[in-house]
């Protein structure tokens, strides 16, 4: 088999990580989520506003030709309008003082979470040495 055909498989297997990495990732999932939220709050404060995703509906012209049947093996092409939801990101005004307080709270929680995670990470390293 050619090497370029096996490359995607090798990349997928490499992305899975070692058992130790998988264990650490599973015990530190909440910390990773909190890290993303902290980064988002820091960006919001730096910009002065936040972004919010909203779903809007638009109408598109799509192909709605009926399926071929034994009675009509070659149906005539037909087009029709169809409502399609689209996610749009829009700027959103925020209370900067409340966002700063939320960021401070999350940073304190992240510090505490790091202390709480240390034994679990050590257990993963002990259970799955590299």
PDB file of C-alpha atoms in Angstrom:
ATOM      1  CA  UNK A   1       0.000   0.000   0.000  1.00  0.00           C
ATOM      2  CA  UNK A   2       1.256   3.490  -0.773  1.00  0.00           C
ATOM      3  CA  UNK A   3       2.497   5.656   2.090  1.00  0.00           C
ATOM      4  CA  UNK A   4       0.173   8.560   1.173  1.00  0.00           C
ATOM      5  CA  UNK A   5      -2.837   6.271   1.529  1.00  0.00           C
ATOM      6  CA  UNK A   6      -1.775   5.308   5.045  1.00  0.00           C
ATOM      7  CA  UNK A   7      -0.945   8.874   6.142  1.00  0.00           C
ATOM      8  CA  UNK A   8      -4.528   9.774   7.199  1.00  0.00           C
ATOM      9  CA  UNK A   9      -4.792   6.578   9.237  1.00  0.00           C
ATOM     10  CA  UNK A  10      -1.459   7.281  10.928  1.00  0.00           C
ATOM     11  CA  UNK A  11      -2.522  10.854  11.716  1.00  0.00           C
ATOM     12  CA  UNK A  12      -5.793   9.665  13.270  1.00  0.00           C
ATOM     13  CA  UNK A  13      -3.971   7.148  15.435  1.00  0.00           C
ATOM     14  CA  UNK A  14      -1.404   9.737  16.491  1.00  0.00           C
ATOM     15  CA  UNK A  15      -4.178  12.161  17.447  1.00  0.00           C
ATOM     16  CA  UNK A  16      -5.608   9.647  19.897  1.00  0.00           C
ATOM     17  CA  UNK A  17      -2.569   9.944  22.166  1.00  0.00           C
ATOM     18  CA  UNK A  18      -0.954   7.533  24.548  1.00  0.00           C
ATOM     19  CA  UNK A  19      -2.984   5.971  27.367  1.00  0.00           C
ATOM     20  CA  UNK A  20      -1.319   8.400  29.781  1.00  0.00           C
ATOM     21  CA  UNK A  21      -2.306  11.399  27.632  1.00  0.00           C
ATOM     22  CA  UNK A  22      -5.863  10.080  27.314  1.00  0.00           C
ATOM     23  CA  UNK A  23      -6.097   9.651  31.090  1.00  0.00           C
ATOM     24  CA  UNK A  24      -4.786  13.163  31.760  1.00  0.00           C
ATOM     25  CA  UNK A  25      -7.124  14.620  29.132  1.00  0.00           C
ATOM     26  CA  UNK A  26     -10.115  12.877  30.709  1.00  0.00           C
ATOM     27  CA  UNK A  27      -9.392  14.133  34.233  1.00  0.00           C
ATOM     28  CA  UNK A  28      -8.552  17.668  33.077  1.00  0.00           C
ATOM     29  CA  UNK A  29     -11.483  18.187  30.695  1.00  0.00           C
ATOM     30  CA  UNK A  30     -13.190  20.745  32.942  1.00  0.00           C
ATOM     31  CA  UNK A  31      -9.952  22.711  33.268  1.00  0.00           C
ATOM     32  CA  UNK A  32      -9.620  22.871  29.482  1.00  0.00           C
ATOM     33  CA  UNK A  33     -13.179  24.156  29.161  1.00  0.00           C
ATOM     34  CA  UNK A  34     -12.488  26.767  31.830  1.00  0.00           C
ATOM     35  CA  UNK A  35      -9.289  27.795  30.024  1.00  0.00           C
ATOM     36  CA  UNK A  36     -11.290  28.432  26.840  1.00  0.00           C
ATOM     37  CA  UNK A  37     -13.859  30.477  28.768  1.00  0.00           C
ATOM     38  CA  UNK A  38     -11.108  32.522  30.418  1.00  0.00           C
ATOM     39  CA  UNK A  39      -9.551  33.233  27.015  1.00  0.00           C
ATOM     40  CA  UNK A  40     -12.951  34.264  25.663  1.00  0.00           C
ATOM     41  CA  UNK A  41     -13.581  36.634  28.589  1.00  0.00           C
ATOM     42  CA  UNK A  42     -10.106  38.159  28.155  1.00  0.00           C
ATOM     43  CA  UNK A  43     -10.817  38.734  24.453  1.00  0.00           C
ATOM     44  CA  UNK A  44     -14.189  40.274  25.252  1.00  0.00           C
ATOM     45  CA  UNK A  45     -12.579  42.717  27.684  1.00  0.00           C
ATOM     46  CA  UNK A  46      -9.821  43.584  25.214  1.00  0.00           C
ATOM     47  CA  UNK A  47     -12.388  44.271  22.458  1.00  0.00           C
ATOM     48  CA  UNK A  48     -14.950  45.927  24.697  1.00  0.00           C
ATOM     49  CA  UNK A  49     -17.763  43.751  23.398  1.00  0.00           C
ATOM     50  CA  UNK A  50     -18.632  40.096  22.886  1.00  0.00           C
ATOM     51  CA  UNK A  51     -19.797  38.049  19.939  1.00  0.00           C
ATOM     52  CA  UNK A  52     -23.034  36.102  20.008  1.00  0.00           C
ATOM     53  CA  UNK A  53     -24.106  33.426  17.537  1.00  0.00           C
ATOM     54  CA  UNK A  54     -27.648  33.763  16.251  1.00  0.00           C
ATOM     55  CA  UNK A  55     -29.519  31.519  13.855  1.00  0.00           C
ATOM     56  CA  UNK A  56     -31.308  33.215  10.990  1.00  0.00           C
ATOM     57  CA  UNK A  57     -33.363  31.548   8.304  1.00  0.00           C
ATOM     58  CA  UNK A  58     -32.772  32.245   4.659  1.00  0.00           C
ATOM     59  CA  UNK A  59     -34.493  30.895   1.597  1.00  0.00           C
ATOM     60  CA  UNK A  60     -32.492  29.030  -1.034  1.00  0.00           C
ATOM     61  CA  UNK A  61     -33.406  27.714  -4.451  1.00  0.00           C
ATOM     62  CA  UNK A  62     -32.742  23.948  -4.357  1.00  0.00           C
ATOM     63  CA  UNK A  63     -33.242  20.957  -6.615  1.00  0.00           C
ATOM     64  CA  UNK A  64     -36.359  19.050  -5.598  1.00  0.00           C
ATOM     65  CA  UNK A  65     -36.710  16.730  -8.570  1.00  0.00           C
ATOM     66  CA  UNK A  66     -38.795  13.687  -7.575  1.00  0.00           C
ATOM     67  CA  UNK A  67     -37.074  10.313  -7.443  1.00  0.00           C
ATOM     68  CA  UNK A  68     -37.298   8.121 -10.492  1.00  0.00           C
ATOM     69  CA  UNK A  69     -40.003   5.468 -10.384  1.00  0.00           C
ATOM     70  CA  UNK A  70     -40.985   2.661 -12.720  1.00  0.00           C
ATOM     71  CA  UNK A  71     -43.893   4.752 -13.936  1.00  0.00           C
ATOM     72  CA  UNK A  72     -41.695   7.815 -14.484  1.00  0.00           C
ATOM     73  CA  UNK A  73     -38.053   6.724 -14.975  1.00  0.00           C
ATOM     74  CA  UNK A  74     -36.880  10.193 -16.086  1.00  0.00           C
ATOM     75  CA  UNK A  75     -38.734  12.870 -14.113  1.00  0.00           C
ATOM     76  CA  UNK A  76     -38.413  16.447 -15.267  1.00  0.00           C
ATOM     77  CA  UNK A  77     -36.042  18.548 -13.155  1.00  0.00           C
ATOM     78  CA  UNK A  78     -37.824  20.755 -10.626  1.00  0.00           C
ATOM     79  CA  UNK A  79     -36.583  23.505  -8.357  1.00  0.00           C
ATOM     80  CA  UNK A  80     -38.197  24.907  -5.257  1.00  0.00           C
ATOM     81  CA  UNK A  81     -37.514  27.273  -2.391  1.00  0.00           C
ATOM     82  CA  UNK A  82     -36.388  25.833   0.929  1.00  0.00           C
ATOM     83  CA  UNK A  83     -35.782  27.546   4.276  1.00  0.00           C
ATOM     84  CA  UNK A  84     -32.219  27.000   5.469  1.00  0.00           C
ATOM     85  CA  UNK A  85     -30.958  27.961   8.933  1.00  0.00           C
ATOM     86  CA  UNK A  86     -27.636  29.839   8.986  1.00  0.00           C
ATOM     87  CA  UNK A  87     -25.586  30.743  12.059  1.00  0.00           C
ATOM     88  CA  UNK A  88     -24.429  34.361  12.042  1.00  0.00           C
ATOM     89  CA  UNK A  89     -21.966  35.865  14.516  1.00  0.00           C
ATOM     90  CA  UNK A  90     -22.891  39.381  15.645  1.00  0.00           C
ATOM     91  CA  UNK A  91     -21.279  41.846  18.053  1.00  0.00           C
ATOM     92  CA  UNK A  92     -23.041  42.105  21.405  1.00  0.00           C
ATOM     93  CA  UNK A  93     -22.726  44.823  24.055  1.00  0.00           C
ATOM     94  CA  UNK A  94     -21.575  43.549  27.466  1.00  0.00           C
ATOM     95  CA  UNK A  95     -21.213  45.000  30.936  1.00  0.00           C
ATOM     96  CA  UNK A  96     -17.432  45.319  31.169  1.00  0.00           C
ATOM     97  CA  UNK A  97     -17.443  45.433  34.982  1.00  0.00           C
ATOM     98  CA  UNK A  98     -19.475  42.222  35.172  1.00  0.00           C
ATOM     99  CA  UNK A  99     -17.200  40.581  32.580  1.00  0.00           C
ATOM    100  CA  UNK A 100     -14.113  41.570  34.588  1.00  0.00           C
ATOM    101  CA  UNK A 101     -15.678  40.156  37.764  1.00  0.00           C
ATOM    102  CA  UNK A 102     -16.551  36.941  35.909  1.00  0.00           C
ATOM    103  CA  UNK A 103     -12.981  36.685  34.622  1.00  0.00           C
ATOM    104  CA  UNK A 104     -11.539  37.151  38.110  1.00  0.00           C
ATOM    105  CA  UNK A 105     -13.867  34.491  39.462  1.00  0.00           C
ATOM    106  CA  UNK A 106     -12.942  32.041  36.720  1.00  0.00           C
ATOM    107  CA  UNK A 107      -9.219  32.661  37.251  1.00  0.00           C
ATOM    108  CA  UNK A 108      -9.576  31.940  40.979  1.00  0.00           C
ATOM    109  CA  UNK A 109     -11.510  28.778  40.205  1.00  0.00           C
ATOM    110  CA  UNK A 110      -8.852  27.709  37.676  1.00  0.00           C
ATOM    111  CA  UNK A 111      -6.108  28.124  40.291  1.00  0.00           C
ATOM    112  CA  UNK A 112      -8.059  25.955  42.723  1.00  0.00           C
ATOM    113  CA  UNK A 113      -8.830  23.441  39.990  1.00  0.00           C
ATOM    114  CA  UNK A 114      -5.129  23.111  39.158  1.00  0.00           C
ATOM    115  CA  UNK A 115      -4.396  22.248  42.788  1.00  0.00           C
ATOM    116  CA  UNK A 116      -7.230  19.697  42.824  1.00  0.00           C
ATOM    117  CA  UNK A 117      -6.074  18.122  39.547  1.00  0.00           C
ATOM    118  CA  UNK A 118      -2.475  17.538  40.620  1.00  0.00           C
ATOM    119  CA  UNK A 119      -3.189  14.208  42.418  1.00  0.00           C
ATOM    120  CA  UNK A 120      -5.326  12.923  39.530  1.00  0.00           C
ATOM    121  CA  UNK A 121      -2.618  13.775  36.973  1.00  0.00           C
ATOM    122  CA  UNK A 122      -0.011  12.121  39.191  1.00  0.00           C
ATOM    123  CA  UNK A 123      -2.215   9.012  39.389  1.00  0.00           C
ATOM    124  CA  UNK A 124      -2.466   8.918  35.578  1.00  0.00           C
ATOM    125  CA  UNK A 125       1.312   9.193  35.301  1.00  0.00           C
ATOM    126  CA  UNK A 126       1.754   6.404  37.841  1.00  0.00           C
ATOM    127  CA  UNK A 127      -0.841   4.164  36.192  1.00  0.00           C
ATOM    128  CA  UNK A 128       0.471   4.728  32.646  1.00  0.00           C
ATOM    129  CA  UNK A 129       4.204   5.432  32.726  1.00  0.00           C
ATOM    130  CA  UNK A 130       5.603   6.460  29.339  1.00  0.00           C
TER     131      UNK A 130
END
